[in-house]
Coordinates of C-alpha atoms in Angstrom, one line a residue:
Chain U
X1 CA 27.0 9.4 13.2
X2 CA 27.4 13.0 13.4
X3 CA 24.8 15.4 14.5
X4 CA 25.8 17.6 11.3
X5 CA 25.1 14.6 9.3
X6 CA 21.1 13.9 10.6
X7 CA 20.3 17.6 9.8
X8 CA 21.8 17.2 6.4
X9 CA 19.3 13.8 6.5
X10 CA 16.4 15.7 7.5
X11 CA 16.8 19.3 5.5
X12 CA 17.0 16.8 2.3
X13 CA 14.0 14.9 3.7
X14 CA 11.9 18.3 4.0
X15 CA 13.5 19.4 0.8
X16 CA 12.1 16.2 -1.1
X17 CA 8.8 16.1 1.0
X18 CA 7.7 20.0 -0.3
X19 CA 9.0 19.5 -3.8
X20 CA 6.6 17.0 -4.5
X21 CA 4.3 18.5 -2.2
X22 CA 0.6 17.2 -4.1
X23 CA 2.4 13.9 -4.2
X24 CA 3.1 13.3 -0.5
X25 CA -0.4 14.2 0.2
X26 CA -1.9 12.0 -1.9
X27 CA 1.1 9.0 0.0
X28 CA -0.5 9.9 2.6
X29 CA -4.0 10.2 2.4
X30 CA -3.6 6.2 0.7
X31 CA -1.5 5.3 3.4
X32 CA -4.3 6.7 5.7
X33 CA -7.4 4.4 3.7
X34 CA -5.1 1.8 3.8
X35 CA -4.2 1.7 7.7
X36 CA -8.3 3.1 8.2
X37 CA -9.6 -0.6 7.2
X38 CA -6.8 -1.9 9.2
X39 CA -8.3 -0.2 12.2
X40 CA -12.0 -1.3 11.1
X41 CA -10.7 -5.0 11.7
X42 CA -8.5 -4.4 14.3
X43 CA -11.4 -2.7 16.4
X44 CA -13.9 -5.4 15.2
X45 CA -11.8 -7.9 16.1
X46 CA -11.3 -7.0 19.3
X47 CA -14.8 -5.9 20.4
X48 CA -16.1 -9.3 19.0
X49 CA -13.4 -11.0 21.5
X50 CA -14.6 -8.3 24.3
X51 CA -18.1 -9.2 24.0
X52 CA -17.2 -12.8 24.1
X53 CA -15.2 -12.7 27.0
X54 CA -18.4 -10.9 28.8
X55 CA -21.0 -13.1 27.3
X56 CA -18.9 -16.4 29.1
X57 CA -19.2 -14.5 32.4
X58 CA -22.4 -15.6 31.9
X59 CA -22.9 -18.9 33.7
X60 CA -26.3 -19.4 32.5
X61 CA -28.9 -22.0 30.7
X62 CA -32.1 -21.9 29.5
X63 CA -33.6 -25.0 29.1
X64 CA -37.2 -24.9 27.0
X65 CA -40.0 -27.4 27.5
X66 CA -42.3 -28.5 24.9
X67 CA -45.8 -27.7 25.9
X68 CA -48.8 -29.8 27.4
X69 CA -46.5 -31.2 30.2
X70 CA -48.1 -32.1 33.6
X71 CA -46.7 -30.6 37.1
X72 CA -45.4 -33.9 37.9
X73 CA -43.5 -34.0 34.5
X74 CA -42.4 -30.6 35.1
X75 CA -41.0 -31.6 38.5
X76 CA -39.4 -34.6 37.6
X77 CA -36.8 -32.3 34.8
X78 CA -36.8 -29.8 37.8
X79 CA -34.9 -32.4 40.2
X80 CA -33.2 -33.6 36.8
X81 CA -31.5 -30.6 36.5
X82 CA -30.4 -29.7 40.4
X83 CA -28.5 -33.3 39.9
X84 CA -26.3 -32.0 37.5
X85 CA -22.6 -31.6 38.7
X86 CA -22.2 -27.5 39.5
X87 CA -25.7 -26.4 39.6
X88 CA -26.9 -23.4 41.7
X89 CA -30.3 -22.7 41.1
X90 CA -32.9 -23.8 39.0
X91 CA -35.9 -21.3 38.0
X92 CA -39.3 -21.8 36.5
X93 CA -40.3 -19.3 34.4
X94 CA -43.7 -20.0 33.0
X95 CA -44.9 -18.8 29.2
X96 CA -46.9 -16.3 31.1
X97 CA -44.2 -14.8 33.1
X98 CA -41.8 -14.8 30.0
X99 CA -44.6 -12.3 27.8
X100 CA -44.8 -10.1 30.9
X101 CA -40.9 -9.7 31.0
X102 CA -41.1 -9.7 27.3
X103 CA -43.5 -6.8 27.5
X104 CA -41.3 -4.9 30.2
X105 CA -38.2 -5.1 27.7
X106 CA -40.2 -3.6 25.2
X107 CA -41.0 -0.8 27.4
X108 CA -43.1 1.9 25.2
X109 CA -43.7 -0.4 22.6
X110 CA -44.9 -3.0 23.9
X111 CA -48.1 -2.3 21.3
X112 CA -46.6 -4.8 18.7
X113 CA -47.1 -7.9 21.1
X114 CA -50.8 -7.0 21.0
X115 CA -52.1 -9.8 19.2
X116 CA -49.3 -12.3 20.5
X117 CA -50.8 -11.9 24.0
X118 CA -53.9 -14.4 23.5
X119 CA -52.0 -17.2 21.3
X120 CA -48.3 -16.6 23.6
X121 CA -46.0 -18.6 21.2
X122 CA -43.1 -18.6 23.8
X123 CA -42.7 -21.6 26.1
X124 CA -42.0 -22.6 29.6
X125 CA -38.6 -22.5 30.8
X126 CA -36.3 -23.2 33.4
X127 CA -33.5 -21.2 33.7
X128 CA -30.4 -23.0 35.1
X129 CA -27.6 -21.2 37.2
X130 CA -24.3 -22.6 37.4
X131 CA -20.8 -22.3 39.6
X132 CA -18.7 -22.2 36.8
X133 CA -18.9 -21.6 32.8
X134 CA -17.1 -24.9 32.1
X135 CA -19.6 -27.0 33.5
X136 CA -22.6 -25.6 31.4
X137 CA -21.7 -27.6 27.8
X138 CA -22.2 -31.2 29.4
X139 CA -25.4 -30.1 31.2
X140 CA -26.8 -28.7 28.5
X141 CA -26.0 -31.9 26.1
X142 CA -27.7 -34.3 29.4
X143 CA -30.3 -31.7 29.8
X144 CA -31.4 -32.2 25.7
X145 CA -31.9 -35.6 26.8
X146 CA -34.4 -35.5 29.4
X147 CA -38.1 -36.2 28.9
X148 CA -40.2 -33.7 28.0
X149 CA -37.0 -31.1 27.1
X150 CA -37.7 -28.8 24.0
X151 CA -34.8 -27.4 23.7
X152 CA -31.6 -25.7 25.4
X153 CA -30.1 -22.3 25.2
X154 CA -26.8 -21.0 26.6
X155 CA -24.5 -18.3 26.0
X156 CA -21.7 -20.5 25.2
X157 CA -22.9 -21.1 21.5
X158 CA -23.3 -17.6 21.2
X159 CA -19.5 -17.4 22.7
X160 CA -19.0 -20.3 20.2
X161 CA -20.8 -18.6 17.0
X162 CA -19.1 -15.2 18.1
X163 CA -15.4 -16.9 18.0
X164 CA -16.5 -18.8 14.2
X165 CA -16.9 -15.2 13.3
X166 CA -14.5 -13.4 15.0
X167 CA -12.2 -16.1 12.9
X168 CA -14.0 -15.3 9.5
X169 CA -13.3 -11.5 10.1
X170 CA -9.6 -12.4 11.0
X171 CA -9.2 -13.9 7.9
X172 CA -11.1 -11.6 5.4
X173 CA -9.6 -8.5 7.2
X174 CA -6.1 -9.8 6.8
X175 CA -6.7 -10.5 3.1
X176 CA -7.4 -6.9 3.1
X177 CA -4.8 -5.6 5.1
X178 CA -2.2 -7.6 3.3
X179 CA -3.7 -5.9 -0.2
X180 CA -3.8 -2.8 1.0
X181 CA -0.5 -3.1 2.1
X182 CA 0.7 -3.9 -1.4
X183 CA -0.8 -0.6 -2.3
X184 CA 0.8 1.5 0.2
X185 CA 4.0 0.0 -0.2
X186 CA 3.8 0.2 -3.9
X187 CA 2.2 4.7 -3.9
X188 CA 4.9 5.3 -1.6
X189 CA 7.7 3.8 -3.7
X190 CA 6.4 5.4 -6.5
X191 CA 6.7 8.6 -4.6
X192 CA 10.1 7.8 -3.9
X193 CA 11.0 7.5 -7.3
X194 CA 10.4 10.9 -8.5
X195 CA 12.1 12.3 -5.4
X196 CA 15.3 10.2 -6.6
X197 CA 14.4 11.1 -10.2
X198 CA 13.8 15.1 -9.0
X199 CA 17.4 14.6 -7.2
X200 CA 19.3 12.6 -10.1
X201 CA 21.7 15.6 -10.6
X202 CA 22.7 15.6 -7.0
X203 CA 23.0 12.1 -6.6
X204 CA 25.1 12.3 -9.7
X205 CA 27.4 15.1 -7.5
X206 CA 27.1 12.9 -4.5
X207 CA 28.8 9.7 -6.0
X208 CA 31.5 12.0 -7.8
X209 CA 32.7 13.7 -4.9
X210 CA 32.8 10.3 -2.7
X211 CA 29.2 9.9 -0.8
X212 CA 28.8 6.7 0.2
X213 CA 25.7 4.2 -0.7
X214 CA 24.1 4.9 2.3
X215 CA 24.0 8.3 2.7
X216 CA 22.7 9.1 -0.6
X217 CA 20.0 6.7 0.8
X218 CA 19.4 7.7 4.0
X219 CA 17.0 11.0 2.9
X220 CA 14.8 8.8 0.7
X221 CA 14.2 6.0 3.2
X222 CA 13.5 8.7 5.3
X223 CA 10.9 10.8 3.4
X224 CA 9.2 7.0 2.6
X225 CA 8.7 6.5 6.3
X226 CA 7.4 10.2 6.9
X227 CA 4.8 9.8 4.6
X228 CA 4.0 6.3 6.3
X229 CA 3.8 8.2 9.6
X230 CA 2.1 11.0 8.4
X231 CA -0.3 8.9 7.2
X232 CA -1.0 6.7 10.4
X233 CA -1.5 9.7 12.7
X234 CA -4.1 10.8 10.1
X235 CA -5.4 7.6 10.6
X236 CA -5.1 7.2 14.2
X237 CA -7.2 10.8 14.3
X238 CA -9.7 9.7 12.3
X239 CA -10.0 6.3 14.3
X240 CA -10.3 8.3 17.7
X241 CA -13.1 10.5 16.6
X242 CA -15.3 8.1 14.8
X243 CA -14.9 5.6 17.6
X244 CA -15.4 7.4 20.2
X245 CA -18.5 9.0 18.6
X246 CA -19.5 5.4 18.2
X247 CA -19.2 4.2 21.7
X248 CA -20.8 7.6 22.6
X249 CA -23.7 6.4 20.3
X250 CA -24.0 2.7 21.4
X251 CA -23.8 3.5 25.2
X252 CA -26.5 5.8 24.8
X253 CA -29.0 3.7 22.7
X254 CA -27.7 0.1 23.2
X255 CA -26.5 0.3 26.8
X256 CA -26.1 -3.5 27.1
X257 CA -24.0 -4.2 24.5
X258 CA -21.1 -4.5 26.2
X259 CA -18.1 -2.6 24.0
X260 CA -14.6 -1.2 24.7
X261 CA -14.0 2.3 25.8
X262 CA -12.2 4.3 23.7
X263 CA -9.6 5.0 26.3
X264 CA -6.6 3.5 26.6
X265 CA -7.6 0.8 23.8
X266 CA -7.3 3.9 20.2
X267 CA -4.1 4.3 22.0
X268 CA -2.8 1.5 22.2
X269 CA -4.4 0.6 18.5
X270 CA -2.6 3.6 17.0
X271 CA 0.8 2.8 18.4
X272 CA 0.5 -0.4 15.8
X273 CA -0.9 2.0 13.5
X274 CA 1.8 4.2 13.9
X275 CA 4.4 1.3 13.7
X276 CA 2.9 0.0 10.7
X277 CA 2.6 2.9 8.8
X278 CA 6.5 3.7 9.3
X279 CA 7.4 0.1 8.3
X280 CA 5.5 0.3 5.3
X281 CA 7.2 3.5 4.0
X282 CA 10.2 2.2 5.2
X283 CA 9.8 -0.5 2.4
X284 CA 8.2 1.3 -0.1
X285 CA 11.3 3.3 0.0
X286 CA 14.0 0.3 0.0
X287 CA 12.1 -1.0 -3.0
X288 CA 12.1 2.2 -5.5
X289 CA 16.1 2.6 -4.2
X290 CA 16.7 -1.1 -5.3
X291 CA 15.4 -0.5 -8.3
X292 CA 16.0 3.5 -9.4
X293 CA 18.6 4.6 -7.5
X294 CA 22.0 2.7 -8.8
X295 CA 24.5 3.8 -6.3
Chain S
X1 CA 50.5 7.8 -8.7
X2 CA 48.2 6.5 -12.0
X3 CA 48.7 3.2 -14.0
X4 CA 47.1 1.4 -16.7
X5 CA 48.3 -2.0 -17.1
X6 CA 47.2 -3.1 -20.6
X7 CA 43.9 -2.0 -20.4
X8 CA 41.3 -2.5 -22.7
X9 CA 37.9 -1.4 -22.6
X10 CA 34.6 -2.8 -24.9
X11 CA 31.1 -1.6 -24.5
X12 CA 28.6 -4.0 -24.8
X13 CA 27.6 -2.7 -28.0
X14 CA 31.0 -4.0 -29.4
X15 CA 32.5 -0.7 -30.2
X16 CA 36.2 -1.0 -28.2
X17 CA 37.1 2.7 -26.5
X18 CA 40.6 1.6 -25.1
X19 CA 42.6 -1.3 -26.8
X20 CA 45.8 -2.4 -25.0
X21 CA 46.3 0.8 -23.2
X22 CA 49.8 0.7 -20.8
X23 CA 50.7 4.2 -19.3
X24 CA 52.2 5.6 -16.1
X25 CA 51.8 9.2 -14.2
X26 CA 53.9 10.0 -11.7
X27 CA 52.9 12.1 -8.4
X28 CA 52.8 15.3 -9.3
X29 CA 52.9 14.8 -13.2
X30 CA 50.8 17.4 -15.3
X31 CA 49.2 15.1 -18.3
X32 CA 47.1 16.4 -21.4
X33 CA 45.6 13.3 -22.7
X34 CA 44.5 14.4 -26.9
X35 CA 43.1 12.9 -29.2
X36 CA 40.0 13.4 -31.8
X37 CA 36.4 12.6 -30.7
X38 CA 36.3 9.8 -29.8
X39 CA 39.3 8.6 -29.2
X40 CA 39.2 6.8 -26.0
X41 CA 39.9 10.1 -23.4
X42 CA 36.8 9.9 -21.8
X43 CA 36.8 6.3 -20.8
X44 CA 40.1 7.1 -19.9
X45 CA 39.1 9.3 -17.1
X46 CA 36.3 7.6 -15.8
X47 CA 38.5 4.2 -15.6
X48 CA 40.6 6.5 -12.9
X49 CA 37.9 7.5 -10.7
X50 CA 35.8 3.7 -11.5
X51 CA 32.8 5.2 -13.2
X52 CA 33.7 2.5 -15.8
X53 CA 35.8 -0.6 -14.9
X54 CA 38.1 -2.4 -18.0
X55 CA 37.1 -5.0 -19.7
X56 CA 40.5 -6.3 -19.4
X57 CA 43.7 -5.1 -17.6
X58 CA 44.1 -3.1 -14.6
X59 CA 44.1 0.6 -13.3
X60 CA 45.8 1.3 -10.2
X61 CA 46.0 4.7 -8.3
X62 CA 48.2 5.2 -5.7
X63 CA 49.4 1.5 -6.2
X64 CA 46.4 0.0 -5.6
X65 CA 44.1 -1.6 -8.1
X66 CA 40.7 0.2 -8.8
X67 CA 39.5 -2.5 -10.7
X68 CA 38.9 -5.2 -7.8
X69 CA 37.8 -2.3 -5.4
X70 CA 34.7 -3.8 -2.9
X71 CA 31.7 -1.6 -4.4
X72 CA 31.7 -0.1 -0.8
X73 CA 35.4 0.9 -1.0
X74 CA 34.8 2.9 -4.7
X75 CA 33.7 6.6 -2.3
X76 CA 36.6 6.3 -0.6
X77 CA 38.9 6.2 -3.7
X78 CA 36.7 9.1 -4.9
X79 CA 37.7 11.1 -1.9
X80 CA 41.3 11.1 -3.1
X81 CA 40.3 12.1 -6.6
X82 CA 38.7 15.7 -7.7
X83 CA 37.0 15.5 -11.0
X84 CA 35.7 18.7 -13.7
X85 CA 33.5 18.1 -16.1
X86 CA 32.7 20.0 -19.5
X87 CA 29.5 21.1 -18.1
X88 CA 30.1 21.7 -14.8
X89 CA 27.8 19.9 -12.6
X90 CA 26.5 22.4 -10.2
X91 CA 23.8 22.3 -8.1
X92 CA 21.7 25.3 -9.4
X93 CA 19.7 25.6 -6.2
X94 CA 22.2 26.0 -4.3
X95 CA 24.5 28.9 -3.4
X96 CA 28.5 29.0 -4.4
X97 CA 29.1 28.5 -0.8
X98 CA 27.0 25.5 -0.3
X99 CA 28.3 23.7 -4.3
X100 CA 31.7 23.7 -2.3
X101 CA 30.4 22.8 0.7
X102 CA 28.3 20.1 -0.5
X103 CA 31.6 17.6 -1.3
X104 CA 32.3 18.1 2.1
X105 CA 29.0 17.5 3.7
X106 CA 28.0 14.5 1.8
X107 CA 31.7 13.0 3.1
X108 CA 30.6 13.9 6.7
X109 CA 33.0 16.4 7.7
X110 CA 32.6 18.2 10.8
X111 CA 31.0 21.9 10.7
X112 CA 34.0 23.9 12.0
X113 CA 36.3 22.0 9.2
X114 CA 33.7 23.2 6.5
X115 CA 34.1 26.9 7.8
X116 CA 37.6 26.6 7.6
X117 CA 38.1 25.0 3.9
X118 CA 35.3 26.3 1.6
X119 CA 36.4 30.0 2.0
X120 CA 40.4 28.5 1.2
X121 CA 39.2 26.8 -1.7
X122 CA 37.2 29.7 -3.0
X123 CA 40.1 32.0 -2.4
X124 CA 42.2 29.4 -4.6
X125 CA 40.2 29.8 -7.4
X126 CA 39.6 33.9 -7.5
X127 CA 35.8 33.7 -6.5
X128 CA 36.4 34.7 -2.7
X129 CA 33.5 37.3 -3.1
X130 CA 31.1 35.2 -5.1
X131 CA 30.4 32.8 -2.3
X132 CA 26.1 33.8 -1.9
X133 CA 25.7 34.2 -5.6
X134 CA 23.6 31.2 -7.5
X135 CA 25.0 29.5 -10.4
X136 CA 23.2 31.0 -12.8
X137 CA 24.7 33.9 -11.7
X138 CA 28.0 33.7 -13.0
X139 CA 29.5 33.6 -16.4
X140 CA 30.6 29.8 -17.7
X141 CA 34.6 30.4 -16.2
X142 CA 33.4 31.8 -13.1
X143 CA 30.9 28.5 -13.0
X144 CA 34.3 26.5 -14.1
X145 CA 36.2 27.9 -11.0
X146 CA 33.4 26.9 -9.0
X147 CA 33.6 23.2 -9.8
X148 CA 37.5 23.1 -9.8
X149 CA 36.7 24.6 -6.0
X150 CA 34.4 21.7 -5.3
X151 CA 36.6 18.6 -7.0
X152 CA 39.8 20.2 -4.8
X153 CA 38.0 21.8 -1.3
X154 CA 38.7 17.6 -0.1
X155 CA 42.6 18.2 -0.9
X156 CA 42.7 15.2 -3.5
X157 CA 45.6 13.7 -4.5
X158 CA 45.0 13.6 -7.9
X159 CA 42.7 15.8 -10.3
X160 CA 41.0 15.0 -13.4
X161 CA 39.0 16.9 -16.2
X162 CA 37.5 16.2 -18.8
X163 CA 37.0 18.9 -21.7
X164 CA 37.5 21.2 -18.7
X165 CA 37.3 24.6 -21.1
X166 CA 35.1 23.0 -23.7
X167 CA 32.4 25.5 -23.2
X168 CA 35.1 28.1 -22.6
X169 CA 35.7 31.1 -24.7
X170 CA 39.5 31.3 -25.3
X171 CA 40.5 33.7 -23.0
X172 CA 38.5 32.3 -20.1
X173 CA 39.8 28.6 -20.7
X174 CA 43.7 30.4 -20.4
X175 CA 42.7 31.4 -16.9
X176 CA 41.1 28.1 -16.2
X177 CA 44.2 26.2 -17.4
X178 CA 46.2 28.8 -15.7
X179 CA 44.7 27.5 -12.3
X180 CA 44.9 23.9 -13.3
X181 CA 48.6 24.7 -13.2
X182 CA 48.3 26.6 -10.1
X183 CA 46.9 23.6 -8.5
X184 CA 49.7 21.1 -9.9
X185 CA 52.5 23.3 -8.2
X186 CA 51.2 22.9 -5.2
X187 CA 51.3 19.1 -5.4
X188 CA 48.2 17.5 -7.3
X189 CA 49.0 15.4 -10.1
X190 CA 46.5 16.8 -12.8
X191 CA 44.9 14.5 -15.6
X192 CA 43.5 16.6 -18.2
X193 CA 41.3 15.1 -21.4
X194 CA 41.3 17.6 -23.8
X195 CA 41.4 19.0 -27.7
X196 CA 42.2 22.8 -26.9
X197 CA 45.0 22.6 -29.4
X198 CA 46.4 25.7 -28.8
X199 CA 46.8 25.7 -24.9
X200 CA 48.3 21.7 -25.5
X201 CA 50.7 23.6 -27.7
X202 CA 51.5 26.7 -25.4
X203 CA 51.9 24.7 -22.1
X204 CA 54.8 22.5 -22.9
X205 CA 53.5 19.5 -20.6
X206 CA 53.3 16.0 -21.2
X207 CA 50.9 14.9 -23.5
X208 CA 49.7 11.3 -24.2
X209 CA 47.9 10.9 -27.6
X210 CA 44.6 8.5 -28.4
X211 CA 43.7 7.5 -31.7
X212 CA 41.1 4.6 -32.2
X213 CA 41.6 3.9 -28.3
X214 CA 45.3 3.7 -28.9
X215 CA 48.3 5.5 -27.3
X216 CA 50.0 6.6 -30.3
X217 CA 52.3 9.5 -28.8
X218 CA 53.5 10.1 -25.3
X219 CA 56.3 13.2 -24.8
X220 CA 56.8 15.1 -22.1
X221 CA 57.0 18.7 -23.2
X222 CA 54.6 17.6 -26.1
X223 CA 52.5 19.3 -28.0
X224 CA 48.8 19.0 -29.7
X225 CA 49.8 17.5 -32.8
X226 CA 53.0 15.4 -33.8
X227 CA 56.4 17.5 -33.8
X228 CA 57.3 17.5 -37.6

């Protein structure tokens, strides 16, 4: 294609863009809400995943004993649980001991365990090390079994609960997404149509003087995927602030949730973004030209 | 250069604008095609350059058929033929220069090319010095000139109008029709749809008379109205 030819593209794509100036904006700003909850789910998504990758790092039990038990009793699930295949330590941690840390993780405020400290509702524990992650579900399901055994905690069913959930948001987010897709693609198309309306008379000079199908096309499939760009950078802007203000936030006051850094992962997320947006002006466009422009 | 082959043309409405219509121009051939309101000249024209295609029949231009052009193939035949309307069809936001230009551009001819041929076809039609004015700043035959510049800047084989001095005082559709002539000695067989009696009368060319989407004359050296 000639170079004369994509100026001629893009002067008509400017043209059509300022004409309707109040009209692109508003494209854009949808395209920009639109692609915004897109990024909610796509960052929640992936931070849900990031956590749960860190949280099976973890290669940890806790297994709780009901109360009253003798020493002997006590050592009896102790050599229990150094039996078990992949094992590498094995901790008691008394109800005692579990207040005190309790107390040292509330720090300054410890004040609101005041009254717990005579009654001490927690329980003994041992806390169980092992080699490898895998090898924590069947200990923990022998471990339930043994005499004396309350209960058992480990990470994994929080790994497991976090995946349920990451699922659930997967499922609701892409309900959304595909919605607001729908209304993206449909504002932009109607954008589209008053450019080719605003141009009939051209278009009408166009066909007469021999202009084929696709270049009369080519300057509104281009102004649809403009506004779908323009609207995805907005986005992408927005994204980079917020969540970096976020992370800025959380690392401060929640330093061990674990989350991802802003940098590289907004720019990889607004490349998609980016891509998205396009694509969905891209077929916004291709849908008012099937329908309004009869080349 | 032209042929109808026993065309006939019905809207979907059921009125019928061409019935049974056979009829030959040559290259080069001048043609008035008359006839009241109505009669058929329109559709006539717009079979040539397949705005419309015929109900029945065939229309061939430079010996090929119109009618079972590829939808893709219809710009390239449109290329060949320049076409002037009654109202002129310019692109008021745009400069004299750039109307020409624009039937060059859309076809995607290169820069140097447009340099050469918008200033030749301007110069054809007397507005050499008009080529930064707007539109709107011209009188209706000046605007007429423009549009004749435009439908011939691509060097068509063949030129068509329809009503071309229908908005035209007198005077100024003589020195459009003056052109139209200019244009037809230098090669370009020239279709025009018309009721300007007098000029028909004056010019001595061929003339193919409609009535009721019928050919019911066809002289060369005709005139307007039947010879008595």
């Amino acid at each position: 294609m000639r170079f004369e030819t994509w100026r001629y593209y893009l002067a008509e794509t400017g043209r059509g863009l300022a004409r309707n100036a109040y009209m692109s904006l508003a494209s854009v700003a949808t395209v920009a809400v639109s692609l915004l909850v897109l990024a909610a789910v796509l960052v929640a998504a992936a931070n849900l995943q990031y956590i749960a990758a860190n949280v099976q790092s973890q290669v940890e039990m806790v297994v709780y004993l009901k109360d009253g038990l003798s020493q002997q009793q006590k050592d009896a699930i102790s050599a229990g649980l150094k039996d078990m295949a992949g094992v590498s330590s094995v901790t008691y941690v008394s109800k005692d001991d579990a207040l005190t840390q309790l107390e040292q993780e509330f720090g300054d405020e410890k004040d609101v365990l005041e009254g717990v400290r005579d009654i001490n509702p927690l329980q003994d524990s041992f806390q169980v090390r092992f080699e490898k992650p895998q090898d924590v579900p069947p200990a923990a399901q022998k471990a339930e079994g043994l005499a004396g055994v309350d209960s058992v905690y480990y990470e994994q069913q929080v790994v497991d609960r976090l995946a349920r959930f990451t699922t659930l948001l997967r499922v609701v987010g892409l309900g959304a997404v595909l919605l607001l897709s729908f209304g993206t693609v449909f504002i932009i198309s109607n954008t589209i149509r008053l450019a080719v309306f605003a141009r009939r008379y051209e278009v009408r000079v166009m066909k007469l003087v021999g202009a084929t199908d696709w270049f009369i096309r080519w300057p509104f499939i281009l102004e649809g995927m403009v506004l779908g760009f323009a609207g995805a950078v907005l986005t992408s802007a927005i994204v980079y602030g917020l969540y970096t203000w976020l992370v800025g936030l959380l690392v401060r006051d929640l330093p061990f949730v674990p989350v991802i850094m802003p940098y590289p992962f907004v720019l990889r997320l607004s490349v998609v973004l980016v891509a998205g947006g396009t694509l969905l002006g891209m077929v916004g466009s291709a849908m008012s030209l099937r329908r309004f422009l009869q080349v | 250069m032209i042929e109808f082959l026993n065309v006939t043309k019905r809207f979907p409405n059921g009125s019928v604008a061409l019935s049974d219509v056979s009829l030959r121009i040559g290259k080069g051939e001048f043609v008035f095609v008359v006839g009241p309101s109505g009669a058929g000249k329109t559709t006539l024209v717009k079979l040539i350059y397949r705005e419309e295609t015929p109900t029945s029949g065939d229309v061939l231009v430079g010996g090929r058929s119109v009618v079972s052009l590829r939808p893709w193939a219809v710009p390239y035949l449109r290329r060949r033929i320049g076409v002037v309307f009654q109202d002129f069809r310019l692109l008021p936001n745009r400069t004299v220069f750039e109307n020409v230009a624009f039937a060059m551009r859309v076809i995607e001819a290169p820069a140097r090319q447009i340099a050469r041929e918008v200033p030749k076809a301007l110069e054809l039609v007397g507005l050499a010095g008009k080529a930064q004015s707007y539109p709107s700043e011209l009188s209706g035959g000046e605007q007429q000139r423009i549009a004749l510049a435009r439908a011939m800047v691509n060097n068509p084989a063949v030129l068509l109008a329809d009503e071309p001095t229908g908005n035209l005082d007198p005077e100024t559709a003589w020195g459009i029709m003056t052109l139209f002539e200019e244009i037809n000695r230098r090669g370009t067989t020239v279709v025009i749809a018309t009721h300007a009696r007098t000029i028909v009368n004056a010019m001595h060319k061929r003339v193919v008379a409609l009535e009721a989407g019928r050919v019911v004359r066809d002289e060369t050296e005709g005139a307007y109205d039947r010879a008595l």
